[in-house]
Amino acid sequence: MRDAVTLEAPAKVNLYLEVGAKRRDGYHDVRTVLQAVELCDLVEVEVSGGVGGIDLEVQGEAPAGEDNLCHRAAEAFLEASGKGWDVRIGLVKRIPAAAGLGGGSSDAAAVLRGLNFLAGEALDRPGLMRLAASLGTDVPFFLVGGTALGEGRGERVTPLPQAPPLPLVLANPGIPLSTADVYRRFDEGGGGESPLGSAEVMGEALRGGDARRVAALLFNSLQPAACALAPQVGALLERALWAGAMGALVSGSGPTVFMLAGDEGQAEELEKEMGRYAPLVVRIRFRSSG
């Protein structure tokens, strides 16, 4: 028996991220509006009869072997499903690591989706979501995709009405930024600023496809901490607004900055301009679920 499936693993941006105080378990409560985008890794999952061995092949910048979240996802699925398979995972990395775009989490979710498909949906939806949450905060979102609200640590995910394919540009300064370091700086600074809107208001703006209103509501509690740790991030934000972006924000814990554009023409101009300041600049659109 040998079966295989290839899936896209999309990146995400946080259009709204409100971070609360640190909890007793060391995590923070968050309310975030997550949006999948067109930038994707590719994940091939192949299974064959065996004893539960896992082989991971990586093209691009990502660890191979047990340090990769894909490997852990496969281990967790085999244990939860009771499948005695050998698993081969082929990962083509396009999403930069430690960038605030959720690439590793998306790859892990793709492995779960692929294995569950090949297993004939051995795990039901709630079971698969619980398994995803055990792997990482963002992994459950990538089982849902599209436009969604994340709560708790971010692992409680509720689909929202899907946003239209608004154009945006990603600019990454080419430096990694540790999520733990950003949260530590956030705590040292006494927390973030108060948002102007809310996750619900952002959801309404997305549903209406009003790019200008969405841009006005962009918010990230972690942005000041990311800028303090990596001044290049603050410089990219300033240049994005100077270049005419409708709005610009750090995604997640950074360092990637995304810019909303009014139309494809403006997005193309932003891509050209930001290419002067960042080694990785990508012009893409929002991606719906499914």
mmCIF file of N, CA, C and O in Angstrom, residues 152-207:
data_model
loop_
_atom_site.group_PDB
_atom_site.id
_atom_site.type_symbol
_atom_site.label_atom_id
_atom_site.label_comp_id
_atom_site.label_asym_id
_atom_site.label_seq_id
_atom_site.Cartn_x
_atom_site.Cartn_y
_atom_site.Cartn_z
ATOM 1 N N GLY A 152 -8.441 32.662 23.233
ATOM 2 C CA GLY A 152 -7.656 31.882 24.172
ATOM 3 C C GLY A 152 -6.187 32.186 23.940
ATOM 4 O O GLY A 152 -5.773 33.343 23.920
ATOM 5 N N ARG A 153 -5.369 31.144 23.738
ATOM 6 C CA ARG A 153 -3.982 31.345 23.310
ATOM 7 C C ARG A 153 -3.923 31.620 21.811
ATOM 8 O O ARG A 153 -2.844 31.855 21.261
ATOM 9 N N GLY A 154 -5.082 31.566 21.163
ATOM 10 C CA GLY A 154 -5.182 31.650 19.712
ATOM 11 C C GLY A 154 -5.664 30.345 19.125
ATOM 12 O O GLY A 154 -5.967 30.258 17.940
ATOM 13 N N GLU A 155 -5.733 29.303 19.977
ATOM 14 C CA GLU A 155 -6.078 27.959 19.499
ATOM 15 C C GLU A 155 -7.578 27.738 19.334
ATOM 16 O O GLU A 155 -8.000 26.794 18.668
ATOM 17 N N ARG A 156 -8.399 28.609 19.945
ATOM 18 C CA ARG A 156 -9.856 28.511 19.761
ATOM 19 C C ARG A 156 -10.217 29.338 18.527
ATOM 20 O O ARG A 156 -10.155 30.567 18.561
ATOM 21 N N VAL A 157 -10.605 28.659 17.460
ATOM 22 C CA VAL A 157 -10.762 29.305 16.160
ATOM 23 C C VAL A 157 -12.214 29.244 15.704
ATOM 24 O O VAL A 157 -12.835 28.171 15.701
ATOM 25 N N THR A 158 -12.734 30.393 15.323
ATOM 26 C CA THR A 158 -14.101 30.486 14.810
ATOM 27 C C THR A 158 -14.059 31.090 13.413
ATOM 28 O O THR A 158 -13.557 32.214 13.240
ATOM 29 N N PRO A 159 -14.560 30.386 12.391
ATOM 30 C CA PRO A 159 -14.570 30.975 11.045
ATOM 31 C C PRO A 159 -15.416 32.245 11.013
ATOM 32 O O PRO A 159 -16.458 32.331 11.659
ATOM 33 N N LEU A 160 -14.947 33.236 10.264
ATOM 34 C CA LEU A 160 -15.683 34.467 10.035
ATOM 35 C C LEU A 160 -16.121 34.509 8.576
ATOM 36 O O LEU A 160 -15.603 33.752 7.742
ATOM 37 N N PRO A 161 -17.094 35.367 8.235
ATOM 38 C CA PRO A 161 -17.417 35.543 6.822
ATOM 39 C C PRO A 161 -16.138 35.860 6.039
ATOM 40 O O PRO A 161 -15.326 36.669 6.475
ATOM 41 N N GLN A 162 -15.983 35.198 4.905
ATOM 42 C CA GLN A 162 -14.722 35.296 4.181
ATOM 43 C C GLN A 162 -14.521 36.668 3.554
ATOM 44 O O GLN A 162 -15.412 37.211 2.903
ATOM 45 N N ALA A 163 -13.323 37.215 3.757
ATOM 46 C CA ALA A 163 -12.967 38.496 3.166
ATOM 47 C C ALA A 163 -12.734 38.317 1.669
ATOM 48 O O ALA A 163 -12.309 37.247 1.221
ATOM 49 N N PRO A 164 -12.996 39.350 0.875
ATOM 50 C CA PRO A 164 -12.669 39.281 -0.553
ATOM 51 C C PRO A 164 -11.159 39.265 -0.744
ATOM 52 O O PRO A 164 -10.403 39.559 0.190
ATOM 53 N N PRO A 165 -10.667 38.932 -1.946
ATOM 54 C CA PRO A 165 -9.219 38.815 -2.178
ATOM 55 C C PRO A 165 -8.528 40.172 -2.290
ATOM 56 O O PRO A 165 -8.039 40.572 -3.349
ATOM 57 N N LEU A 166 -8.480 40.904 -1.167
ATOM 58 C CA LEU A 166 -7.846 42.213 -1.161
ATOM 59 C C LEU A 166 -6.343 42.072 -1.446
ATOM 60 O O LEU A 166 -5.697 41.140 -0.970
ATOM 61 N N PRO A 167 -5.769 43.014 -2.213
ATOM 62 C CA PRO A 167 -4.331 42.937 -2.504
ATOM 63 C C PRO A 167 -3.488 43.442 -1.346
ATOM 64 O O PRO A 167 -3.868 44.382 -0.646
ATOM 65 N N LEU A 168 -2.345 42.818 -1.151
ATOM 66 C CA LEU A 168 -1.409 43.259 -0.124
ATOM 67 C C LEU A 168 0.001 42.925 -0.549
ATOM 68 O O LEU A 168 0.230 42.134 -1.481
ATOM 69 N N VAL A 169 0.955 43.530 0.139
ATOM 70 C CA VAL A 169 2.372 43.309 -0.115
ATOM 71 C C VAL A 169 3.036 42.948 1.208
ATOM 72 O O VAL A 169 2.808 43.613 2.226
ATOM 73 N N LEU A 170 3.843 41.893 1.191
ATOM 74 C CA LEU A 170 4.626 41.500 2.360
ATOM 75 C C LEU A 170 6.062 41.972 2.173
ATOM 76 O O LEU A 170 6.623 41.831 1.084
ATOM 77 N N ALA A 171 6.650 42.496 3.236
ATOM 78 C CA ALA A 171 8.063 42.892 3.217
ATOM 79 C C ALA A 171 8.734 42.325 4.456
ATOM 80 O O ALA A 171 8.337 42.631 5.580
ATOM 81 N N ASN A 172 9.734 41.494 4.232
ATOM 82 C CA ASN A 172 10.463 40.882 5.339
ATOM 83 C C ASN A 172 11.889 41.402 5.356
ATOM 84 O O ASN A 172 12.570 41.362 4.323
ATOM 85 N N PRO A 173 12.370 41.915 6.493
ATOM 86 C CA PRO A 173 13.710 42.529 6.538
ATOM 87 C C PRO A 173 14.862 41.542 6.489
ATOM 88 O O PRO A 173 16.028 41.956 6.492
ATOM 89 N N GLY A 174 14.556 40.238 6.466
ATOM 90 C CA GLY A 174 15.620 39.245 6.342
ATOM 91 C C GLY A 174 16.284 38.864 7.633
ATOM 92 O O GLY A 174 17.372 38.276 7.635
ATOM 93 N N ILE A 175 15.654 39.184 8.754
ATOM 94 C CA ILE A 175 16.182 38.802 10.064
ATOM 95 C C ILE A 175 15.105 38.029 10.811
ATOM 96 O O ILE A 175 13.924 38.359 10.729
ATOM 97 N N PRO A 176 15.467 36.974 11.539
ATOM 98 C CA PRO A 176 14.470 36.275 12.348
ATOM 99 C C PRO A 176 14.163 37.064 13.614
ATOM 100 O O PRO A 176 14.986 37.858 14.080
ATOM 101 N N LEU A 177 12.978 36.855 14.155
ATOM 102 C CA LEU A 177 12.601 37.506 15.411
ATOM 103 C C LEU A 177 11.885 36.463 16.262
ATOM 104 O O LEU A 177 10.855 35.914 15.855
ATOM 105 N N SER A 178 12.432 36.191 17.419
ATOM 106 C CA SER A 178 11.894 35.162 18.305
ATOM 107 C C SER A 178 10.574 35.612 18.926
ATOM 108 O O SER A 178 10.497 36.701 19.517
ATOM 109 N N THR A 179 9.562 34.773 18.809
ATOM 110 C CA THR A 179 8.267 35.080 19.426
ATOM 111 C C THR A 179 8.416 35.255 20.932
ATOM 112 O O THR A 179 7.830 36.169 21.526
ATOM 113 N N ALA A 180 9.205 34.375 21.562
ATOM 114 C CA ALA A 180 9.407 34.469 23.016
ATOM 115 C C ALA A 180 10.035 35.804 23.397
ATOM 116 O O ALA A 180 9.646 36.426 24.392
ATOM 117 N N ASP A 181 11.004 36.264 22.596
ATOM 118 C CA ASP A 181 11.660 37.542 22.895
ATOM 119 C C ASP A 181 10.681 38.705 22.755
ATOM 120 O O ASP A 181 10.716 39.651 23.553
ATOM 121 N N VAL A 182 9.830 38.648 21.743
ATOM 122 C CA VAL A 182 8.868 39.730 21.539
ATOM 123 C C VAL A 182 7.876 39.781 22.684
ATOM 124 O O VAL A 182 7.569 40.861 23.208
ATOM 125 N N TYR A 183 7.382 38.640 23.120
ATOM 126 C CA TYR A 183 6.444 38.622 24.249
ATOM 127 C C TYR A 183 7.130 39.078 25.535
ATOM 128 O O TYR A 183 6.515 39.754 26.373
ATOM 129 N N ARG A 184 8.390 38.715 25.705
ATOM 130 C CA ARG A 184 9.126 39.149 26.897
ATOM 131 C C ARG A 184 9.244 40.670 26.915
ATOM 132 O O ARG A 184 9.021 41.309 27.950
ATOM 133 N N ARG A 185 9.543 41.256 25.767
ATOM 134 C CA ARG A 185 9.648 42.708 25.686
ATOM 135 C C ARG A 185 8.281 43.353 25.905
ATOM 136 O O ARG A 185 8.160 44.407 26.547
ATOM 137 N N PHE A 186 7.233 42.726 25.388
ATOM 138 C CA PHE A 186 5.862 43.199 25.603
ATOM 139 C C PHE A 186 5.541 43.260 27.092
ATOM 140 O O PHE A 186 5.008 44.254 27.591
ATOM 141 N N ASP A 187 5.887 42.195 27.819
ATOM 142 C CA ASP A 187 5.625 42.154 29.261
ATOM 143 C C ASP A 187 6.458 43.195 30.006
ATOM 144 O O ASP A 187 5.968 43.850 30.936
ATOM 145 N N GLU A 188 7.706 43.338 29.613
ATOM 146 C CA GLU A 188 8.579 44.314 30.275
ATOM 147 C C GLU A 188 8.072 45.738 30.090
ATOM 148 O O GLU A 188 8.262 46.596 30.961
ATOM 149 N N GLY A 189 7.403 45.981 28.980
ATOM 150 C CA GLY A 189 6.866 47.305 28.702
ATOM 151 C C GLY A 189 5.510 47.564 29.319
ATOM 152 O O GLY A 189 4.908 48.624 29.085
ATOM 153 N N GLY A 190 4.996 46.610 30.071
ATOM 154 C CA GLY A 190 3.717 46.795 30.744
ATOM 155 C C GLY A 190 2.504 46.562 29.870
ATOM 156 O O GLY A 190 1.403 47.005 30.191
ATOM 157 N N GLY A 191 2.692 45.842 28.767
ATOM 158 C CA GLY A 191 1.552 45.573 27.882
ATOM 159 C C GLY A 191 1.492 46.553 26.732
ATOM 160 O O GLY A 191 2.286 47.478 26.624
ATOM 161 N N GLY A 192 0.526 46.335 25.863
ATOM 162 C CA GLY A 192 0.418 47.156 24.661
ATOM 163 C C GLY A 192 -0.559 48.301 24.807
ATOM 164 O O GLY A 192 -1.162 48.519 25.860
ATOM 165 N N GLU A 193 -0.702 49.030 23.720
ATOM 166 C CA GLU A 193 -1.630 50.145 23.687
ATOM 167 C C GLU A 193 -3.068 49.634 23.527
ATOM 168 O O GLU A 193 -3.299 48.512 23.108
ATOM 169 N N SER A 194 -4.031 50.490 23.860
ATOM 170 C CA SER A 194 -5.435 50.118 23.693
ATOM 171 C C SER A 194 -5.824 50.259 22.223
ATOM 172 O O SER A 194 -5.487 51.254 21.576
ATOM 173 N N PRO A 195 -6.526 49.263 21.670
ATOM 174 C CA PRO A 195 -6.910 49.331 20.253
ATOM 175 C C PRO A 195 -8.005 50.361 20.022
ATOM 176 O O PRO A 195 -8.779 50.694 20.919
ATOM 177 N N LEU A 196 -8.062 50.839 18.787
ATOM 178 C CA LEU A 196 -9.116 51.773 18.415
ATOM 179 C C LEU A 196 -10.425 51.048 18.136
ATOM 180 O O LEU A 196 -11.508 51.591 18.351
ATOM 181 N N GLY A 197 -10.334 49.824 17.634
ATOM 182 C CA GLY A 197 -11.533 49.066 17.286
ATOM 183 C C GLY A 197 -11.626 47.792 18.096
ATOM 184 O O GLY A 197 -11.311 47.767 19.284
ATOM 185 N N SER A 198 -12.026 46.715 17.442
ATOM 186 C CA SER A 198 -12.142 45.409 18.084
ATOM 187 C C SER A 198 -12.108 44.341 17.014
ATOM 188 O O SER A 198 -12.201 44.632 15.816
ATOM 189 N N ALA A 199 -11.975 43.093 17.441
ATOM 190 C CA ALA A 199 -11.991 41.992 16.486
ATOM 191 C C ALA A 199 -13.320 41.948 15.731
ATOM 192 O O ALA A 199 -13.356 41.661 14.533
ATOM 193 N N GLU A 200 -14.407 42.230 16.443
ATOM 194 C CA GLU A 200 -15.721 42.189 15.799
ATOM 195 C C GLU A 200 -15.861 43.276 14.739
ATOM 196 O O GLU A 200 -16.392 43.039 13.646
ATOM 197 N N VAL A 201 -15.389 44.476 15.051
ATOM 198 C CA VAL A 201 -15.458 45.574 14.085
ATOM 199 C C VAL A 201 -14.601 45.257 12.860
ATOM 200 O O VAL A 201 -14.995 45.528 11.716
ATOM 201 N N MET A 202 -13.416 44.660 13.081
ATOM 202 C CA MET A 202 -12.578 44.265 11.959
ATOM 203 C C MET A 202 -13.288 43.221 11.104
ATOM 204 O O MET A 202 -13.253 43.282 9.862
ATOM 205 N N GLY A 203 -13.959 42.274 11.744
ATOM 206 C CA GLY A 203 -14.701 41.265 10.994
ATOM 207 C C GLY A 203 -15.778 41.875 10.109
ATOM 208 O O GLY A 203 -15.979 41.454 8.960
ATOM 209 N N GLU A 204 -16.464 42.884 10.625
ATOM 210 C CA GLU A 204 -17.496 43.561 9.836
ATOM 211 C C GLU A 204 -16.890 44.275 8.635
ATOM 212 O O GLU A 204 -17.438 44.245 7.527
ATOM 213 N N ALA A 205 -15.754 44.937 8.839
ATOM 214 C CA ALA A 205 -15.099 45.649 7.743
ATOM 215 C C ALA A 205 -14.632 44.680 6.661
ATOM 216 O O ALA A 205 -14.751 44.957 5.461
ATOM 217 N N LEU A 206 -14.108 43.528 7.061
ATOM 218 C CA LEU A 206 -13.665 42.525 6.100
ATOM 219 C C LEU A 206 -14.831 41.961 5.306
ATOM 220 O O LEU A 206 -14.741 41.761 4.090
ATOM 221 N N ARG A 207 -15.924 41.713 6.006
ATOM 222 C CA ARG A 207 -17.110 41.160 5.333
ATOM 223 C C ARG A 207 -17.610 42.115 4.251
ATOM 224 O O ARG A 207 -18.044 41.688 3.177
#
